[in-house]
mmCIF file of C-alpha atoms in Angstrom:
data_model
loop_
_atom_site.group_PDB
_atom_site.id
_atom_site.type_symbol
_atom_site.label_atom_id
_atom_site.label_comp_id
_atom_site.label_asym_id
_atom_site.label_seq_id
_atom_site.Cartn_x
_atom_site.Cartn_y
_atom_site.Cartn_z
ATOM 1 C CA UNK P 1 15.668 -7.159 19.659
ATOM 2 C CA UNK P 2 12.568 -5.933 20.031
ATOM 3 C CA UNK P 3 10.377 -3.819 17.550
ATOM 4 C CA UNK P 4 7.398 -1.483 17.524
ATOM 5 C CA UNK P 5 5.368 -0.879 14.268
ATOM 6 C CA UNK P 6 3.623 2.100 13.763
ATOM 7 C CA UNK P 7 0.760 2.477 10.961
ATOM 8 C CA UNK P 8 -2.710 2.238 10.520
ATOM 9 C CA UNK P 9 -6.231 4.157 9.276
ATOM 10 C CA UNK P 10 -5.427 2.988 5.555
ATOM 11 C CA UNK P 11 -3.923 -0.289 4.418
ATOM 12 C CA UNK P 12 -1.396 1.532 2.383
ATOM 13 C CA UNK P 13 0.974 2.617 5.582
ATOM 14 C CA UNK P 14 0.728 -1.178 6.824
ATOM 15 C CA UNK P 15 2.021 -2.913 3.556
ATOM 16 C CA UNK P 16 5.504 -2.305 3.653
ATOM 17 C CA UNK P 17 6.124 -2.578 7.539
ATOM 18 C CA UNK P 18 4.765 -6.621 7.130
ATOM 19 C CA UNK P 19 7.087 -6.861 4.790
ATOM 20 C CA UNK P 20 9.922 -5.649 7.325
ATOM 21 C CA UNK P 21 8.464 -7.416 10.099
ATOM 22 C CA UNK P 22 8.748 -11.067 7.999
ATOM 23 C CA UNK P 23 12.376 -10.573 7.004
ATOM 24 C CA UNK P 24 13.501 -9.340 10.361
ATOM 25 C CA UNK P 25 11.703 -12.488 11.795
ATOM 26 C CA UNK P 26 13.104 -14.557 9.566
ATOM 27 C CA UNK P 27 16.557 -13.311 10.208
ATOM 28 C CA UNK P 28 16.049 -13.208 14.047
ATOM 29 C CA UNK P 29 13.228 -15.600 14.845
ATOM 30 C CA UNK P 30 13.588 -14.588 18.772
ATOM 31 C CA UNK P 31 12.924 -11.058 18.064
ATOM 32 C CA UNK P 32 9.672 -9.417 19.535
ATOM 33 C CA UNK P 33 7.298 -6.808 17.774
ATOM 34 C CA UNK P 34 4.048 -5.204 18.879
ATOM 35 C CA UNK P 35 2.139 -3.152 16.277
ATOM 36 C CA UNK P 36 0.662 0.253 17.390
ATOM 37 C CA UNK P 37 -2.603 0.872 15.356
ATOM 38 C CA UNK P 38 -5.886 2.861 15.150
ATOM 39 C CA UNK P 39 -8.691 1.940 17.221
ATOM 40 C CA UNK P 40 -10.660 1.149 14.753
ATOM 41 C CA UNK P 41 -8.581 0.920 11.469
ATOM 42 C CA UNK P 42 -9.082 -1.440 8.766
ATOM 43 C CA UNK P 43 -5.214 -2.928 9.219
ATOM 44 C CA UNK P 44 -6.358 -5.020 12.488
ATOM 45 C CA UNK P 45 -7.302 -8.075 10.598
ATOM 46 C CA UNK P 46 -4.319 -8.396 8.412
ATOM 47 C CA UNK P 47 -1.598 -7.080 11.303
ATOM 48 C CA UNK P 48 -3.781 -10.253 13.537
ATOM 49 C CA UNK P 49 -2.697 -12.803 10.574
ATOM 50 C CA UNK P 50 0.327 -12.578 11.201
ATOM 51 C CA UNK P 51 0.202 -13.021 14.695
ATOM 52 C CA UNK P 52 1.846 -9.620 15.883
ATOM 53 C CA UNK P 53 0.661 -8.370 19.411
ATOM 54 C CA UNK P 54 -1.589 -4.824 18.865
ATOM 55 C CA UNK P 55 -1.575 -1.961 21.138
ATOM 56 C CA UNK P 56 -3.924 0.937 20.482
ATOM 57 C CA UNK P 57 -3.493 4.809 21.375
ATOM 58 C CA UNK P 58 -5.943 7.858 21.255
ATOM 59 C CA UNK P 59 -5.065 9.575 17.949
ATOM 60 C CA UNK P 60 -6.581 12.587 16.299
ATOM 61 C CA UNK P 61 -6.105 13.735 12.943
ATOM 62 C CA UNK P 62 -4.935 16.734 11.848
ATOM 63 C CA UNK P 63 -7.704 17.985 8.820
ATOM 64 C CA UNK P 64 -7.297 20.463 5.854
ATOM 65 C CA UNK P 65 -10.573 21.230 6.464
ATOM 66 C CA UNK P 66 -13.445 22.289 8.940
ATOM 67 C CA UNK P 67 -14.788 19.963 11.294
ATOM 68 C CA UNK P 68 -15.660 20.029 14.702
ATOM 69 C CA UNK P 69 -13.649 17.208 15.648
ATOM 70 C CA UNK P 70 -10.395 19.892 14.736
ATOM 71 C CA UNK P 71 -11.279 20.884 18.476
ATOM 72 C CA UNK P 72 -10.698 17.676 20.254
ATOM 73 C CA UNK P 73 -8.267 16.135 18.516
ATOM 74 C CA UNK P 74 -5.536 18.095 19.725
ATOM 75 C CA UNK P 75 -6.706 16.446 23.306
ATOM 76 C CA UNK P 76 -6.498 13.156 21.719
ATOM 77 C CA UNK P 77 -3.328 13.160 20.337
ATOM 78 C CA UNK P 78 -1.853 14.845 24.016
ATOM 79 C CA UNK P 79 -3.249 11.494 25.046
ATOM 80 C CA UNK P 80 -1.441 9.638 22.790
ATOM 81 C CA UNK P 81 1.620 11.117 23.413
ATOM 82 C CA UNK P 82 1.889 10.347 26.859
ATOM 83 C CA UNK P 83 0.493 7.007 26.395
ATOM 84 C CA UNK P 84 3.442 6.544 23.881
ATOM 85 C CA UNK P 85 5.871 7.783 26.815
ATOM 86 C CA UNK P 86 4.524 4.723 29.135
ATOM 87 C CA UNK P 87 5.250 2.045 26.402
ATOM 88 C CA UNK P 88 8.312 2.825 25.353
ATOM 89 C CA UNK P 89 9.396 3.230 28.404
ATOM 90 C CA UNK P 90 8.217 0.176 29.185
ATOM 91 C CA UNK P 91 9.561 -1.596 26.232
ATOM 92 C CA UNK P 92 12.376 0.013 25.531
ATOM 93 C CA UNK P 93 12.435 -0.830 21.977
ATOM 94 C CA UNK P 94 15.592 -1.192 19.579
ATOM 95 C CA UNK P 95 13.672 1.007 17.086
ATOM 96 C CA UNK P 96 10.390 2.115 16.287
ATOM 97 C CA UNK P 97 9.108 2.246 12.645
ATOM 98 C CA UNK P 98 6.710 4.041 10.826
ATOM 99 C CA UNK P 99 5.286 4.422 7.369
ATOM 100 C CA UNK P 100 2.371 7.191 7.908
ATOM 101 C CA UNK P 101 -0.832 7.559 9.392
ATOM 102 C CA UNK P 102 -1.667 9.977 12.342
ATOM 103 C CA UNK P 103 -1.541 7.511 14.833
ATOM 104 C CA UNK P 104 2.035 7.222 14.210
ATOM 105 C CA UNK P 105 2.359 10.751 15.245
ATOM 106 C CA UNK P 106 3.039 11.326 18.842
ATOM 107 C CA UNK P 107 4.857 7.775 19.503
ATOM 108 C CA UNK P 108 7.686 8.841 16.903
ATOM 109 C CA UNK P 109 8.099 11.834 19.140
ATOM 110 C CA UNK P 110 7.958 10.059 22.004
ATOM 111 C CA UNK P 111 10.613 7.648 21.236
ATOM 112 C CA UNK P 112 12.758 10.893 20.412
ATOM 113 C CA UNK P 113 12.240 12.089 24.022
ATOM 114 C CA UNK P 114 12.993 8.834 25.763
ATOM 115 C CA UNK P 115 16.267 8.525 23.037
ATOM 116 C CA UNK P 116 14.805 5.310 21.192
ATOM 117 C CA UNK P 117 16.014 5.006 17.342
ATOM 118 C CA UNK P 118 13.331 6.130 14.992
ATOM 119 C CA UNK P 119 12.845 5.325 11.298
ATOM 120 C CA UNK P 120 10.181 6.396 9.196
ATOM 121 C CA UNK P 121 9.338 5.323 5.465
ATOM 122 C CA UNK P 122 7.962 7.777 2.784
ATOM 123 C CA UNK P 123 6.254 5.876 0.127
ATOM 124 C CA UNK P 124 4.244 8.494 -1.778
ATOM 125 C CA UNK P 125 5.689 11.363 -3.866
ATOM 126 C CA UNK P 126 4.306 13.324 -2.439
ATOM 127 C CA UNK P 127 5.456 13.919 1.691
ATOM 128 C CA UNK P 128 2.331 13.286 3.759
ATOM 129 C CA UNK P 129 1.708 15.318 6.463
ATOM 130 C CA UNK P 130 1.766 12.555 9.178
ATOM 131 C CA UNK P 131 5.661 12.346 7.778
ATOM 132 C CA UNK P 132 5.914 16.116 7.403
ATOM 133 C CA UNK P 133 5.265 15.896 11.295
ATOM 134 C CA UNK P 134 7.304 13.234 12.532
ATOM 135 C CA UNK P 135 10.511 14.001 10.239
ATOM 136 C CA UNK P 136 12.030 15.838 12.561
ATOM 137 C CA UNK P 137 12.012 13.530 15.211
ATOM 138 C CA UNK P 138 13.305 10.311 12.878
ATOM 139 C CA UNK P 139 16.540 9.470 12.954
ATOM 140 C CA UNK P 140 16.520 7.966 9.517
ATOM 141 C CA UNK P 141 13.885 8.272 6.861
ATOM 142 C CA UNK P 142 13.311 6.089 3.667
ATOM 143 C CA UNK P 143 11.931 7.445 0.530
ATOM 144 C CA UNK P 144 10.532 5.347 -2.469
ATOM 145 C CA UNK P 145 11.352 7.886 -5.393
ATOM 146 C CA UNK P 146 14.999 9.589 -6.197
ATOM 147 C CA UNK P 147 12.543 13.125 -5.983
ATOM 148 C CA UNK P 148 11.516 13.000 -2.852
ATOM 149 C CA UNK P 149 15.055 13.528 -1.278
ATOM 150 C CA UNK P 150 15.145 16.655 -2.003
ATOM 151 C CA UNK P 151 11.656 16.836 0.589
ATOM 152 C CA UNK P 152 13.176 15.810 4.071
ATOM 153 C CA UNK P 153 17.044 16.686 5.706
ATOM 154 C CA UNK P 154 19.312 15.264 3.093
ATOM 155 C CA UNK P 155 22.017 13.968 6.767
ATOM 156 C CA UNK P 156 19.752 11.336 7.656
ATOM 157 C CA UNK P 157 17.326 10.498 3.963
ATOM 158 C CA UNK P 158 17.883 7.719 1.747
ATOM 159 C CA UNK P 159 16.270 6.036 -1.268
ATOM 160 C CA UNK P 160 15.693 2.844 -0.778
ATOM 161 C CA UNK P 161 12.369 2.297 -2.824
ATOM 162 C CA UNK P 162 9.258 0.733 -0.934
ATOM 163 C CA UNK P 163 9.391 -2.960 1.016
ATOM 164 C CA UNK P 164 7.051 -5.341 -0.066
ATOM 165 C CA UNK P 165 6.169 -8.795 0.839
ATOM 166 C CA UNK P 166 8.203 -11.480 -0.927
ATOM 167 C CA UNK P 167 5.217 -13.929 -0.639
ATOM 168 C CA UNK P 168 3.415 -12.054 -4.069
ATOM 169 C CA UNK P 169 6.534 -13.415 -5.912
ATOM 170 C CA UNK P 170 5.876 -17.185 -5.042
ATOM 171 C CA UNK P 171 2.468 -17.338 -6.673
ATOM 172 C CA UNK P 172 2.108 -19.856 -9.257
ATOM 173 C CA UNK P 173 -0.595 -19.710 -12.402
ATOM 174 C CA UNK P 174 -1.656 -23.623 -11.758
ATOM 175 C CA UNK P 175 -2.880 -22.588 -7.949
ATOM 176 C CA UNK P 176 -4.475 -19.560 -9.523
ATOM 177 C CA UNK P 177 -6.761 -20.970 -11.733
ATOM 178 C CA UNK P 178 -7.516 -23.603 -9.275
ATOM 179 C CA UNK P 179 -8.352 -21.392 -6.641
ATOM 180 C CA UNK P 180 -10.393 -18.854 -8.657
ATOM 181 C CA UNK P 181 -11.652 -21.441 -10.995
ATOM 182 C CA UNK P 182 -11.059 -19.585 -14.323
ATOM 183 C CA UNK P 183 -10.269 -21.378 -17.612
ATOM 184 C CA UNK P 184 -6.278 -21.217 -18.737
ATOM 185 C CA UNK P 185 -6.848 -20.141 -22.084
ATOM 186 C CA UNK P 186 -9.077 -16.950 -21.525
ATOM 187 C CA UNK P 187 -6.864 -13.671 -20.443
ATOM 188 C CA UNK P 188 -7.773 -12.475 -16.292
ATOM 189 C CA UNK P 189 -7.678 -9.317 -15.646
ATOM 190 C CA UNK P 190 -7.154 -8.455 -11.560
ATOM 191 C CA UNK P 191 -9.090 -5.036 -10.545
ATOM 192 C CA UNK P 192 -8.344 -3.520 -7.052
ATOM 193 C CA UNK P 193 -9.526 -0.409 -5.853
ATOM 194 C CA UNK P 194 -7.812 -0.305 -2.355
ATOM 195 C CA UNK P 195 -9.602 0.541 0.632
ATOM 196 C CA UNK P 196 -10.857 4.127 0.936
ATOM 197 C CA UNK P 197 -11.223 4.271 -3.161
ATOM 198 C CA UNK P 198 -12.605 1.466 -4.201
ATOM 199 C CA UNK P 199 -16.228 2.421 -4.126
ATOM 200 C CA UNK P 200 -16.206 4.925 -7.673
ATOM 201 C CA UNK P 201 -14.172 2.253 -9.222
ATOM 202 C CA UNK P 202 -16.235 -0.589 -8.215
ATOM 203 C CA UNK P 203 -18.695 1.154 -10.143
ATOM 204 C CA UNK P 204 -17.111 1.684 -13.224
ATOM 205 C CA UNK P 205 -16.268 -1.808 -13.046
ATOM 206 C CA UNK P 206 -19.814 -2.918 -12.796
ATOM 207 C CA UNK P 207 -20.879 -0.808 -15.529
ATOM 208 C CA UNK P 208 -18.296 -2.172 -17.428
ATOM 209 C CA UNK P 209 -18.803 -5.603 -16.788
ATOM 210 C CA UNK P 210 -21.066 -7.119 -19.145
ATOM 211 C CA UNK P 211 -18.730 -6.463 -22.252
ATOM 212 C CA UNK P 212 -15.821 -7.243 -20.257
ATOM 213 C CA UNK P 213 -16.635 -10.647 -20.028
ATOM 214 C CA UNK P 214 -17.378 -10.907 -23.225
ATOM 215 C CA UNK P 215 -12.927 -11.164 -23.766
ATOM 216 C CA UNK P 216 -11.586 -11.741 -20.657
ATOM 217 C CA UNK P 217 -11.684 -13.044 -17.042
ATOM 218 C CA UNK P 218 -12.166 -10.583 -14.286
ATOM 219 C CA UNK P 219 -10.867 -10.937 -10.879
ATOM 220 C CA UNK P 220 -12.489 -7.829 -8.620
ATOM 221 C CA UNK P 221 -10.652 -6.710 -5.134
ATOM 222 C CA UNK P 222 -13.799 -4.428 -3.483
ATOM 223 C CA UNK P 223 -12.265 -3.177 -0.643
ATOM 224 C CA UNK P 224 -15.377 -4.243 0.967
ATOM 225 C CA UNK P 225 -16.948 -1.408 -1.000
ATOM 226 C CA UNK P 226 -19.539 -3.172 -3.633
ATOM 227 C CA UNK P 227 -23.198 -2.028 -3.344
ATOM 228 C CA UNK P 228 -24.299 -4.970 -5.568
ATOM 229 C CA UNK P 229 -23.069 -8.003 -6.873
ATOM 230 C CA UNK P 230 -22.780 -8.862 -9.961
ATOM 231 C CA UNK P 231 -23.180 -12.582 -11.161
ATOM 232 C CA UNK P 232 -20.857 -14.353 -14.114
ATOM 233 C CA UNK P 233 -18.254 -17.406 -14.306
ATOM 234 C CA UNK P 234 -15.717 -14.668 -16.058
ATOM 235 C CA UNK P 235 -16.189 -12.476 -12.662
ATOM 236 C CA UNK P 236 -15.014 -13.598 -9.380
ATOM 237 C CA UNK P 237 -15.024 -10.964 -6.474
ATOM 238 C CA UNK P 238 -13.570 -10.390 -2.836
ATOM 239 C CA UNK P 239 -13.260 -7.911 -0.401
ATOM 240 C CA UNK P 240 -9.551 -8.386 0.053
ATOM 241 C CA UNK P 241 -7.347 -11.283 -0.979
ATOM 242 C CA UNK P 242 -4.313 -12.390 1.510
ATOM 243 C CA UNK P 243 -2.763 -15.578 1.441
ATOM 244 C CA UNK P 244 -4.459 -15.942 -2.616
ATOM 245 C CA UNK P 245 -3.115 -12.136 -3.594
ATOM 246 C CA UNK P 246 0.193 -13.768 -4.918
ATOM 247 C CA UNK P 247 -2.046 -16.365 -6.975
ATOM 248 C CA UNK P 248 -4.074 -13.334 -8.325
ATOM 249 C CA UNK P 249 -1.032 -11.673 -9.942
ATOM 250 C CA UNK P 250 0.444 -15.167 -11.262
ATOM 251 C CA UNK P 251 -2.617 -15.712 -13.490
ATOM 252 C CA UNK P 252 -3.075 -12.053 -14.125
ATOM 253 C CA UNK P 253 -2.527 -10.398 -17.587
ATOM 254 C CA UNK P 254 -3.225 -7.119 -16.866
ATOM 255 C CA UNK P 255 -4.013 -5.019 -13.632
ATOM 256 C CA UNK P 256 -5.991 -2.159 -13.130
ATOM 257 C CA UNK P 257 -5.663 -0.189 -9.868
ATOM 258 C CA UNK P 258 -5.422 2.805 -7.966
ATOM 259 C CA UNK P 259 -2.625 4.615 -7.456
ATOM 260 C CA UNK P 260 -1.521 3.416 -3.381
ATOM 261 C CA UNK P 261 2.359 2.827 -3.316
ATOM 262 C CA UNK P 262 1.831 -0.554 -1.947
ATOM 263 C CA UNK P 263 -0.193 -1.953 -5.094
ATOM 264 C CA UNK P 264 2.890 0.403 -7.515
ATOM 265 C CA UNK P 265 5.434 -1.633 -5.573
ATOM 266 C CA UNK P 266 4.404 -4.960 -5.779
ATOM 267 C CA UNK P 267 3.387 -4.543 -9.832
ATOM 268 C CA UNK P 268 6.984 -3.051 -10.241
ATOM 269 C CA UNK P 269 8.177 -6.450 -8.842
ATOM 270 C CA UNK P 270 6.244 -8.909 -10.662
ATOM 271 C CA UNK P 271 6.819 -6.441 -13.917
ATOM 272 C CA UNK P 272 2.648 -6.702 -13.998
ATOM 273 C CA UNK P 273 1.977 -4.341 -17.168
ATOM 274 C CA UNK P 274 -1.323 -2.462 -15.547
ATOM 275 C CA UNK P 275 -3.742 0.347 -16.084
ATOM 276 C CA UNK P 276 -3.389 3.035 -12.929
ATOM 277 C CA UNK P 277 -6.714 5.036 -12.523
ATOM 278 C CA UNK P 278 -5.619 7.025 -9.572
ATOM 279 C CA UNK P 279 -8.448 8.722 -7.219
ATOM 280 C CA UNK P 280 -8.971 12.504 -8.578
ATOM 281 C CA UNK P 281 -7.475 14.947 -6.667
ATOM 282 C CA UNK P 282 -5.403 13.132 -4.019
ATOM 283 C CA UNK P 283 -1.926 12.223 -3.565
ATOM 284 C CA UNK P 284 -2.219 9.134 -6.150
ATOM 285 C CA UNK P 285 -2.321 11.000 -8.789
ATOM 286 C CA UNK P 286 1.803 12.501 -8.063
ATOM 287 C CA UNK P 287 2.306 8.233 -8.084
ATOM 288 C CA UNK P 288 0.875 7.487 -11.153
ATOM 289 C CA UNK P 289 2.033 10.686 -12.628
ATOM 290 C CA UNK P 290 5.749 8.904 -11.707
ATOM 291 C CA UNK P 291 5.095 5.847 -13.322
ATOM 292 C CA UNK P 292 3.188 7.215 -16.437
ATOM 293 C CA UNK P 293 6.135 9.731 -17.398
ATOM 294 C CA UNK P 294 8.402 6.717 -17.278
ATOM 295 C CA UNK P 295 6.293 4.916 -19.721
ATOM 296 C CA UNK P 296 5.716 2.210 -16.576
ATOM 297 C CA UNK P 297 1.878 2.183 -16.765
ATOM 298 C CA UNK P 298 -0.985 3.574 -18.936
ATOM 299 C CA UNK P 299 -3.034 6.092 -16.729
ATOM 300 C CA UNK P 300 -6.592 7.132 -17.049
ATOM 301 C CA UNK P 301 -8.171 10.235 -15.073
ATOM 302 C CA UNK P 302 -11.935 8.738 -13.665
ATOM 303 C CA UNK P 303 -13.017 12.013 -13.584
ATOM 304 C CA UNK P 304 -13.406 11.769 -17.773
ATOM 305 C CA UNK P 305 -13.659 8.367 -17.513
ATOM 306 C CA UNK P 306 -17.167 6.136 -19.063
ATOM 307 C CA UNK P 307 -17.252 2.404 -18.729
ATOM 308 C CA UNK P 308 -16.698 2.470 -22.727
ATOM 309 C CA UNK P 309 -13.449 4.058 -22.089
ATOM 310 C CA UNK P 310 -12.331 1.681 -19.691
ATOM 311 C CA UNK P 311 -13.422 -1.585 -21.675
ATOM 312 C CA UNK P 312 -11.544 -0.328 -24.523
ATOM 313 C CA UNK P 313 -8.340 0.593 -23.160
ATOM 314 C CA UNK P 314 -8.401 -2.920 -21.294
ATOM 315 C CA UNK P 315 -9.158 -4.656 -24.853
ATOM 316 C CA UNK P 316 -6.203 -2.669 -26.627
ATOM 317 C CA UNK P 317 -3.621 -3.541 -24.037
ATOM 318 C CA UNK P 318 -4.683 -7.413 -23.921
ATOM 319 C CA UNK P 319 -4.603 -7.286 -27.498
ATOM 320 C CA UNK P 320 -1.014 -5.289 -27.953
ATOM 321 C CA UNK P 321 1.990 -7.705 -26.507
ATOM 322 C CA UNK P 322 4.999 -5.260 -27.429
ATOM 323 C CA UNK P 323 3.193 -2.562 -25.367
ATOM 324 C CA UNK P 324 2.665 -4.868 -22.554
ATOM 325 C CA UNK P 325 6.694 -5.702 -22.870
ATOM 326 C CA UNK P 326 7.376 -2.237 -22.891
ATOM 327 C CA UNK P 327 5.278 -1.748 -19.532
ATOM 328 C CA UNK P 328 6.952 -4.624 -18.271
ATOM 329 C CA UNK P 329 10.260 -3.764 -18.891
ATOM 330 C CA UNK P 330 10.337 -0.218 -17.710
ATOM 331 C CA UNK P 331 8.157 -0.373 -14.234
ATOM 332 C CA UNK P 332 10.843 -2.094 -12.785
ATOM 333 C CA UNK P 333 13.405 1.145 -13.262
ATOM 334 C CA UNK P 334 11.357 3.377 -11.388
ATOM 335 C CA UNK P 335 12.300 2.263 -7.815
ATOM 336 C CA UNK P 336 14.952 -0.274 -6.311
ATOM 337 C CA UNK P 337 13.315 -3.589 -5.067
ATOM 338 C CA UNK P 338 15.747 -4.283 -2.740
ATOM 339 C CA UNK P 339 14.325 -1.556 0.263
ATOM 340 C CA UNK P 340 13.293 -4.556 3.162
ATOM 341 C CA UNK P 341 17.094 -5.497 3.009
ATOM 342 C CA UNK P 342 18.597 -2.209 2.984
ATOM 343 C CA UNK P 343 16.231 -0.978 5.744
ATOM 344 C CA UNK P 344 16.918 -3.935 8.240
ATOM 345 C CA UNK P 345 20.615 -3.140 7.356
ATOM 346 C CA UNK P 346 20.237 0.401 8.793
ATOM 347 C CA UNK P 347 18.403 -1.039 11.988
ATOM 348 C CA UNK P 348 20.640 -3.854 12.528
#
């Protein structure tokens, strides 16, 4: 069997394809993958930790805006496409998958010209338009939410939910406070921001911080994003967390996070009762949206948002168990947890 992977330019379409890629190697240690990315994404790192072989292809993007680049990417993405004809053919994969991003693009059509199996996963609510492109060329496509059936050709959709990694689930609270050196008996709170919108949140955080600490523990993901660093045995940041994410979320009492599906997913399995702050006017805020109307999360819009708000809905959630029960207990309806099995099913 062999596999090609398809995602890259935000760490959000490379979440759930790991995920895939462990179980299917798992099942079928003798399998082989290779991972088509950006050239310069931020996903290298993480897809190179796990060992799978990268390939890069010239990739435009298509804008909803002006910019002179509009005018050459079409050029770059011809590129792409025929670059994508060479490797397949080469490979002759069993399927290729892909969970968004541009570069994603013209290799999905490719493998539709040269007859290779196709599958693409839709995590947000709302379609992207890397998926919008490609969904005619997939043979099946996955979608996180019940809704967003109604979005793509109901012959070859299904809801599945979103895969995740089944590593966050094997974090234990002892190795937690261990690693992060944080006392037991004071509540953590875990803050991630993502990639591309951590930066106004980081901010908010670090105007928030000196009260914050004054109740709890903080544990802050930066997406490599923090202009200054703050100083305090209650606050512990990192630009990203891998192997120690799972150790984050054992010792965490509440999260606060953006709206990526990745981050949703992986709360929804651990039942992590968590404060969504999606960034303004982007997809995220259709995710959240999801969640909040299901009484799964407590959502705040940063565009109102003062570091007095946020230390005070943080303190009234710590301090209110029955609402964090009722969080917990009603994320986990909103999507089915079991989408890495079903998918490797369907490719099988």
């Amino acid at each position: 069997m062999r596999i090609i992977f398809s995602g890259g330019g935000t760490m959000g379409s490379v979440s759930p394809l790991i995920a895939i890629f462990e179980e299917l190697k798992r099942q079928n240690p003798q399998a082989e993958f290779l991972w088509v990315a950006t050239k310069d994404g931020p996903e290298k790192k993480l897809i190179s930790s796990y060992q799978i072989p990268i390939k890069t292809i010239s990739s435009g993007k298509l804008r909803r805006y002006f910019s002179l680049k509009n005018f050459l990417d079409p050029f770059l993405v011809i590129a792409g496409f025929f670059q994508s004809l060479i490797l397949i053919n080469k490979l002759k994969p069993s399927v290729v998958i892909s969970a968004g991003g541009f570069v994603s693009v013209p290799l999905i059509w490719a493998a539709w010209l040269l007859r290779r199996p196709t599958l693409i996963c839709q995590q947000d609510v709302e379609p992207g338009l890397a998926n919008k492109l490609m969904a005619p060329a997939a043979n099946i496509i996955t979608v996180a939410f019940e809704k967003s059936l109604a979005d793509f050709s109901a012959k070859k959709t299904v809801w599945v939910g979103n895969p995740y990694r089944q590593e966050i689930l094997t974090g234990t609270k002892q190795a937690g406070y261990d690693f992060f050196k944080l006392d037991p008996n004071v509540p953590t709170i875990l803050i991630t921001g993502g990639g591309t919108g951590a930066a106004s949140l980081n901010e908010l955080v670090l105007k928030s911080l000196p009260e914050l600490v004054s109740f709890c523990q903080v544990i802050h993901l930066t997406g490599g994003r923090l202009k200054e660093q703050a100083v305090h045995s209650r606050y512990k940041s990192f630009d990203f967390l891998t192997d120690e994410l799972k150790n984050a979320y054992a010792i965490a009492d509440l999260v606060v996070s953006r709206a990526g599906l990745a981050t949703l997913t992986e709360l929804t399995a651990l039942q992590k009762p968590a404060i969504i702050i999606p960034m303004p006017k982007t997809h995220q805020e259709k995710n959240a949206l999801e969640f909040f109307k299901n009484n799964a999360v407590l959502m705040l819009n940063e565009e109102n948002l003062t570091p007095k708000d946020l230390v005070l809905a943080i303190k009234q959630l710590l301090n209110d168990p029955i609402e964090k029960a009722n969080l917990s207990r009603n994320i986990i309806k909103v999507m089915p947890l079991d989408a890495t099995q079903r998918i490797i099913k369907m490719i099988s």
